[in-house]
Short mmCIF file of C-alpha atoms in Angstrom, two decimals:
data_model
loop_
_atom_site.label_atom_id
_atom_site.label_comp_id
_atom_site.label_asym_id
_atom_site.label_seq_id
_atom_site.Cartn_x
_atom_site.Cartn_y
_atom_site.Cartn_z
CA MET A 659 -70.27 4.94 27.31
CA ALA A 660 -70.89 1.95 29.63
CA ALA A 661 -73.15 -0.82 28.43
CA SER A 662 -76.63 -1.10 29.82
CA PRO A 663 -77.32 -4.15 31.99
CA THR A 664 -78.21 -7.32 30.12
CA HIS A 665 -80.38 -9.98 31.72
CA PHE A 666 -79.85 -13.68 31.13
CA SER A 667 -82.04 -16.46 32.46
CA ILE A 668 -81.85 -20.23 32.05
CA SER A 669 -84.92 -22.44 32.24
CA HIS A 670 -85.39 -26.14 31.55
CA ASP A 671 -87.49 -27.33 28.61
CA HIS A 672 -88.81 -30.73 29.76
CA SER A 673 -90.31 -31.61 26.38
CA SER A 674 -87.00 -31.44 24.53
CA SER A 675 -84.49 -32.09 27.37
CA THR A 676 -82.68 -28.85 26.58
CA SER A 677 -81.95 -25.69 28.48
CA LEU A 678 -83.18 -22.37 27.08
CA ILE A 679 -81.16 -19.22 27.54
CA HIS A 680 -83.23 -16.03 27.16
CA LEU A 681 -81.39 -12.83 26.29
CA GLN A 682 -83.47 -9.73 26.91
CA ASN A 683 -83.32 -5.96 26.81
CA GLN A 684 -80.02 -4.25 25.95
CA SER A 685 -76.95 -5.26 23.95
CA ILE A 686 -73.77 -6.12 25.85
CA PHE A 687 -71.67 -3.86 23.67
CA SER A 688 -73.30 -0.44 24.23
CA SER A 689 -75.37 -0.71 21.07
CA LYS A 690 -78.25 1.75 20.72
CA ASP A 691 -80.38 -1.02 19.26
CA SER A 692 -82.01 -3.30 21.78
CA LEU A 693 -81.29 -7.00 21.48
CA LYS A 694 -84.34 -9.01 20.51
CA LYS A 695 -85.32 -11.98 22.56
CA THR A 696 -83.20 -14.93 21.48
CA HIS A 697 -83.32 -18.63 22.32
CA LEU A 698 -80.12 -20.74 22.41
CA ARG A 699 -80.47 -24.48 23.02
CA PHE A 700 -77.81 -26.49 24.89
CA PRO A 701 -78.21 -30.25 25.40
CA THR A 702 -78.54 -31.40 28.99
CA SER A 703 -78.96 -34.73 30.72
CA SER A 704 -82.49 -35.64 31.77
CA ARG A 705 -81.03 -36.67 35.11
CA ARG A 706 -79.92 -33.16 35.92
CA LYS A 707 -82.10 -30.89 37.99
CA SER A 708 -83.60 -27.75 36.58
CA VAL A 709 -81.24 -24.83 36.77
CA ASN A 710 -82.27 -21.22 37.17
CA LEU A 711 -79.55 -18.61 36.75
CA GLN A 712 -79.62 -14.88 36.25
CA LEU A 713 -76.52 -12.98 35.12
CA MET A 714 -76.28 -9.23 35.41
CA ALA A 715 -73.59 -7.75 33.12
CA SER A 716 -72.84 -4.33 34.56
CA GLY A 717 -70.35 -3.28 31.91
CA LYS A 718 -67.79 -2.50 34.66
CA THR A 719 -64.65 -4.51 35.38
CA PRO A 720 -64.49 -5.66 39.03
CA GLY A 721 -61.34 -4.92 41.02
CA LEU A 722 -58.67 -7.62 41.05
CA THR A 723 -58.94 -7.96 44.84
CA GLN A 724 -62.73 -8.33 44.90
CA GLU A 725 -63.75 -11.29 47.02
CA ALA A 726 -65.39 -14.30 45.37
CA ASN A 727 -68.53 -13.75 47.45
CA ASP A 728 -69.05 -10.39 45.73
CA ARG A 729 -69.49 -11.98 42.30
CA THR A 730 -72.73 -11.07 40.54
CA TYR A 731 -73.08 -14.53 39.07
CA ASP A 732 -72.55 -18.12 40.14
CA VAL A 733 -72.06 -20.82 37.51
CA THR A 734 -72.03 -24.50 38.45
CA ILE A 735 -69.71 -26.14 35.92
CA ASP A 736 -69.51 -29.69 37.24
CA ARG A 737 -73.23 -30.43 37.55
CA GLU A 738 -72.71 -34.12 38.26
CA ASN A 739 -70.90 -33.29 41.51
CA ASN A 740 -72.61 -29.93 42.02
CA THR A 741 -69.24 -28.19 42.41
CA ASP A 742 -67.42 -25.36 40.70
CA VAL A 743 -64.24 -26.65 39.01
CA PHE A 744 -62.47 -23.47 40.13
CA ASP A 745 -62.93 -24.23 43.84
CA ASP A 746 -59.66 -26.17 44.13
CA MET A 747 -57.84 -23.55 42.10
CA LYS A 748 -59.14 -20.83 44.42
CA HIS A 749 -57.89 -22.67 47.51
CA ARG A 750 -54.48 -23.32 45.93
CA PHE A 751 -54.16 -19.65 45.06
CA LEU A 752 -55.12 -18.53 48.55
CA ALA A 753 -52.61 -21.00 50.01
CA PHE A 754 -49.92 -19.58 47.68
CA LYS A 755 -50.84 -16.06 48.72
CA LYS A 756 -50.67 -16.88 52.43
CA HIS A 757 -47.63 -19.15 52.56
CA LYS A 758 -45.49 -17.92 49.65
CA TYR A 759 -46.44 -14.42 48.62
CA MET A 760 -46.98 -12.91 52.04
CA ASP A 761 -43.98 -14.74 53.55
CA ASN A 762 -41.74 -13.40 50.75
CA LEU A 763 -43.36 -10.03 50.23
CA GLU A 764 -40.12 -8.15 49.56
CA HIS A 765 -39.12 -10.62 46.86
CA PHE A 766 -42.47 -10.31 45.09
CA LYS A 767 -42.35 -6.52 45.35
CA ASN A 768 -39.00 -6.61 43.58
CA LEU A 769 -40.43 -8.90 40.91
CA ALA A 770 -43.23 -6.40 40.37
CA ASP A 771 -40.61 -3.87 39.27
CA ALA A 772 -38.41 -6.11 37.11
CA GLN A 773 -37.49 -9.69 36.29
CA ALA A 774 -34.01 -11.18 35.86
CA PRO A 775 -34.47 -14.93 35.25
CA LYS A 776 -31.38 -17.10 34.82
CA PHE A 777 -33.17 -19.58 32.56
CA LEU A 778 -35.19 -19.62 29.40
CA VAL A 779 -37.08 -22.93 29.41
CA ILE A 780 -38.58 -24.33 26.21
CA ALA A 781 -40.93 -27.13 27.19
CA CYS A 782 -43.86 -29.05 25.77
CA ALA A 783 -47.42 -27.86 26.30
CA ASP A 784 -48.34 -31.36 27.54
CA SER A 785 -50.33 -31.06 30.79
CA ARG A 786 -48.12 -33.72 32.41
CA VAL A 787 -44.94 -31.72 31.87
CA CYS A 788 -44.89 -28.57 33.99
CA PRO A 789 -41.30 -27.30 34.43
CA SER A 790 -42.12 -25.44 37.63
CA ALA A 791 -43.71 -28.49 39.21
CA VAL A 792 -41.07 -30.97 38.01
CA LEU A 793 -37.94 -28.85 38.48
CA GLY A 794 -39.13 -26.52 41.23
CA PHE A 795 -38.70 -23.21 39.43
CA GLN A 796 -39.95 -20.35 41.60
CA PRO A 797 -41.46 -17.07 40.37
CA GLY A 798 -38.77 -15.00 38.71
CA GLU A 799 -36.35 -17.89 38.04
CA ALA A 800 -37.36 -19.09 34.58
CA PHE A 801 -38.80 -17.37 31.54
CA THR A 802 -40.86 -20.18 30.01
CA VAL A 803 -42.29 -20.86 26.58
CA ARG A 804 -44.30 -24.02 25.94
CA ASN A 805 -45.33 -25.39 22.58
CA ILE A 806 -46.32 -28.69 21.00
CA ALA A 807 -43.30 -31.07 21.25
CA ASN A 808 -40.95 -28.37 22.65
CA LEU A 809 -39.65 -27.53 19.17
CA VAL A 810 -37.36 -24.67 18.13
CA PRO A 811 -37.91 -23.32 14.59
CA SER A 812 -34.91 -22.49 12.43
CA TYR A 813 -33.67 -18.90 12.37
CA GLU A 814 -34.57 -18.57 8.69
CA SER A 815 -38.23 -19.52 9.13
CA GLY A 816 -41.02 -17.01 9.68
CA PRO A 817 -41.96 -15.39 12.99
CA THR A 818 -43.42 -17.50 15.80
CA GLU A 819 -44.10 -16.89 19.48
CA THR A 820 -41.22 -19.23 20.34
CA LYS A 821 -38.81 -17.08 18.34
CA ALA A 822 -40.22 -13.96 19.99
CA ALA A 823 -39.57 -15.55 23.41
CA LEU A 824 -35.99 -16.34 22.33
CA GLU A 825 -35.35 -12.78 21.22
CA PHE A 826 -36.85 -11.21 24.33
CA SER A 827 -35.24 -13.50 26.90
CA VAL A 828 -31.78 -13.57 25.31
CA ASN A 829 -31.46 -9.97 24.12
CA PHE A 830 -33.48 -8.09 26.73
CA LEU A 831 -33.56 -10.27 29.85
CA ASN A 832 -30.03 -11.60 29.27
CA VAL A 833 -30.77 -15.11 30.47
CA GLU A 834 -27.65 -17.18 31.09
CA ASN A 835 -29.10 -20.59 30.20
CA ILE A 836 -31.50 -22.02 27.64
CA LEU A 837 -32.97 -25.39 28.63
CA VAL A 838 -34.95 -27.39 26.05
CA ILE A 839 -37.02 -30.08 27.80
CA GLY A 840 -38.47 -33.09 25.98
CA HIS A 841 -40.47 -35.87 27.58
CA SER A 842 -41.74 -39.43 27.29
CA ARG A 843 -44.87 -40.36 25.33
CA CYS A 844 -45.00 -37.01 23.54
CA GLY A 845 -48.11 -36.72 21.38
CA GLY A 846 -46.47 -34.12 19.15
CA ILE A 847 -43.57 -36.45 18.35
CA GLN A 848 -46.02 -39.30 17.71
CA ALA A 849 -47.85 -37.05 15.25
CA LEU A 850 -44.56 -36.22 13.54
CA MET A 851 -43.49 -39.86 13.30
CA SER A 852 -46.93 -40.86 11.95
CA MET A 853 -46.90 -38.37 9.08
CA LYS A 854 -46.66 -39.70 5.55
CA GLY A 855 -45.00 -37.22 3.24
CA GLU A 856 -45.64 -33.50 3.49
CA PRO A 857 -48.06 -32.02 6.03
CA ASP A 858 -51.72 -31.52 5.29
CA SER A 859 -52.13 -27.80 4.59
CA SER A 860 -55.32 -27.75 6.69
CA SER A 861 -53.68 -29.24 9.79
CA PHE A 862 -52.14 -26.78 12.23
CA ILE A 863 -50.57 -29.66 14.15
CA GLN A 864 -48.82 -31.19 11.15
CA ASN A 865 -47.59 -27.82 9.90
CA TRP A 866 -46.04 -27.18 13.32
CA VAL A 867 -44.48 -30.57 14.12
CA ILE A 868 -42.84 -30.69 10.68
CA THR A 869 -40.38 -28.32 12.36
CA GLY A 870 -38.84 -31.51 13.77
CA LYS A 871 -38.50 -33.18 10.36
CA LYS A 872 -34.72 -33.66 10.66
CA ALA A 873 -35.15 -35.46 13.97
CA LYS A 874 -37.64 -37.79 12.31
CA GLU A 875 -35.28 -38.45 9.41
CA SER A 876 -32.33 -39.19 11.69
CA THR A 877 -34.53 -41.52 13.75
CA LYS A 878 -35.72 -43.42 10.69
CA ALA A 879 -32.11 -43.77 9.56
CA VAL A 880 -30.96 -45.55 12.73
CA ALA A 881 -34.11 -46.98 14.32
CA SER A 882 -36.45 -47.97 11.49
CA SER A 883 -36.38 -51.62 12.59
CA LEU A 884 -37.62 -50.79 16.07
CA HIS A 885 -41.23 -50.82 17.27
CA PHE A 886 -43.04 -47.53 16.62
CA ASP A 887 -43.10 -46.66 20.33
CA HIS A 888 -39.32 -47.05 20.54
CA GLN A 889 -38.88 -44.98 17.39
CA CYS A 890 -40.89 -42.21 19.02
CA GLN A 891 -38.78 -42.43 22.18
CA HIS A 892 -35.63 -42.11 20.09
CA CYS A 893 -37.09 -39.14 18.21
CA GLU A 894 -38.13 -37.43 21.46
CA LYS A 895 -34.46 -37.20 22.44
CA ALA A 896 -33.16 -36.57 18.93
CA SER A 897 -35.50 -33.61 18.50
CA ILE A 898 -34.04 -31.95 21.61
CA ASN A 899 -30.55 -32.01 20.13
CA HIS A 900 -31.82 -30.82 16.76
CA SER A 901 -33.48 -27.90 18.54
CA LEU A 902 -30.24 -27.12 20.37
CA GLU A 903 -28.42 -27.20 17.04
CA LYS A 904 -30.99 -24.81 15.59
CA LEU A 905 -30.43 -22.43 18.50
CA LEU A 906 -26.80 -22.09 17.42
CA GLY A 907 -28.14 -20.91 14.06
CA TYR A 908 -29.44 -17.71 15.69
CA PRO A 909 -26.53 -15.24 15.27
CA TRP A 910 -27.12 -13.45 18.58
CA ILE A 911 -27.42 -16.75 20.44
CA GLU A 912 -24.29 -18.21 18.83
CA GLU A 913 -22.34 -15.04 19.69
CA LYS A 914 -23.25 -15.21 23.37
CA VAL A 915 -22.52 -18.95 23.54
CA ARG A 916 -19.13 -18.36 21.91
CA LYS A 917 -18.31 -15.62 24.42
CA GLY A 918 -19.40 -17.80 27.34
CA SER A 919 -22.27 -15.62 28.57
CA LEU A 920 -24.94 -18.11 27.50
CA SER A 921 -25.11 -21.91 27.82
CA LEU A 922 -27.43 -24.33 26.02
CA HIS A 923 -28.81 -27.41 27.75
CA GLY A 924 -31.05 -30.35 26.93
CA GLY A 925 -33.33 -32.19 29.32
CA TYR A 926 -35.52 -35.28 29.02
CA TYR A 927 -38.26 -35.99 31.54
CA ASP A 928 -39.46 -39.60 31.65
CA PHE A 929 -42.70 -39.38 33.61
CA VAL A 930 -43.25 -43.15 33.38
CA ASN A 931 -40.19 -43.87 35.54
CA CYS A 932 -39.82 -40.35 36.98
CA THR A 933 -36.26 -39.72 35.82
CA PHE A 934 -34.72 -36.58 34.40
CA GLU A 935 -31.73 -36.64 32.05
CA LYS A 936 -29.74 -33.45 31.58
CA TRP A 937 -26.84 -32.52 29.29
CA THR A 938 -25.04 -29.38 28.06
CA VAL A 939 -23.95 -28.38 24.57
CA ASP A 940 -20.18 -28.54 24.09
CA TYR A 941 -19.75 -25.48 21.91
CA GLU A 942 -16.10 -26.03 21.06
CA GLY A 943 -16.76 -29.65 20.18
CA SER A 944 -19.79 -28.68 18.11
CA ARG A 945 -17.84 -26.13 16.07
CA GLY A 946 -15.82 -28.88 14.42
CA LYS A 947 -18.93 -30.68 13.22
CA LYS A 948 -20.35 -30.24 9.76
CA GLU A 949 -23.55 -28.18 9.70
CA GLY A 950 -26.55 -30.45 10.13
CA SER A 951 -24.48 -33.32 11.52
CA GLY A 952 -25.47 -32.75 15.14
CA ILE A 953 -23.85 -31.29 18.23
CA ALA A 954 -21.33 -32.40 20.82
CA VAL A 955 -22.55 -32.61 24.42
CA LYS A 956 -20.96 -32.75 27.86
CA ASN A 957 -21.91 -32.99 31.54
CA ARG A 958 -24.58 -35.62 30.94
CA SER A 959 -26.31 -36.85 34.09
CA VAL A 960 -29.46 -38.69 35.11
CA TRP A 961 -31.43 -37.71 38.22
#
């Protein structure tokens, strides 16, 4: 049963410099009990003008192609500039639709039916490191997973979304390349290098970046005399190779690499100097190495 309309209004309380949101009438979630009048206080700047807004929640999902002008509500997010922060995003999307989607309609129709990317990209979640923007990947070319510090967990560890992406892209999409991309000034690597001892059990960040513990240890072994920033830079690159080594610990990845149907690559994006360093795992050379002693690489280049 669809929810009854719910009315919201915002008024300005001049005595306390707060905005009051009044919720009246029916519950949003189809409850038979009416929702009593409730006051929620949000701090506002005394410089801002009074805002009056009414939101009608119909309980129905609007069509995906509904025009922005048909919206039943209008929220000003950036009050200082009196603009909606989604305005630029809207214009970029409409430009994409006009100049990319419509000009390549057949391609996008094919993508609607199936995808066959050549790459799995494992990149950092850092907002400055977008693989599509930096490397020009187009829709359908790269299956991408992004996490803090572009880390790959070991095969033996518990389930993660990164491991799910590995399984899906390698075993179902049959990608031909896995590219692990690290980058300069990585906050995740800085967090890893700053840790003293074992991670704090209450910290999600520490319990994730500890995945790169071996990269930290190898960095400390050879670069402990360097400034902390240089240690982090060393670890940023070391962690990429440790992740590539971990990938070879996945039986179904190692099998495809051995047969030549899958290649593993590392990449390092320095956004300070705008350079990109790329290399490929030398599987035959890596086989002769003792487990945990690193990997052999080939085809190293800097762009």
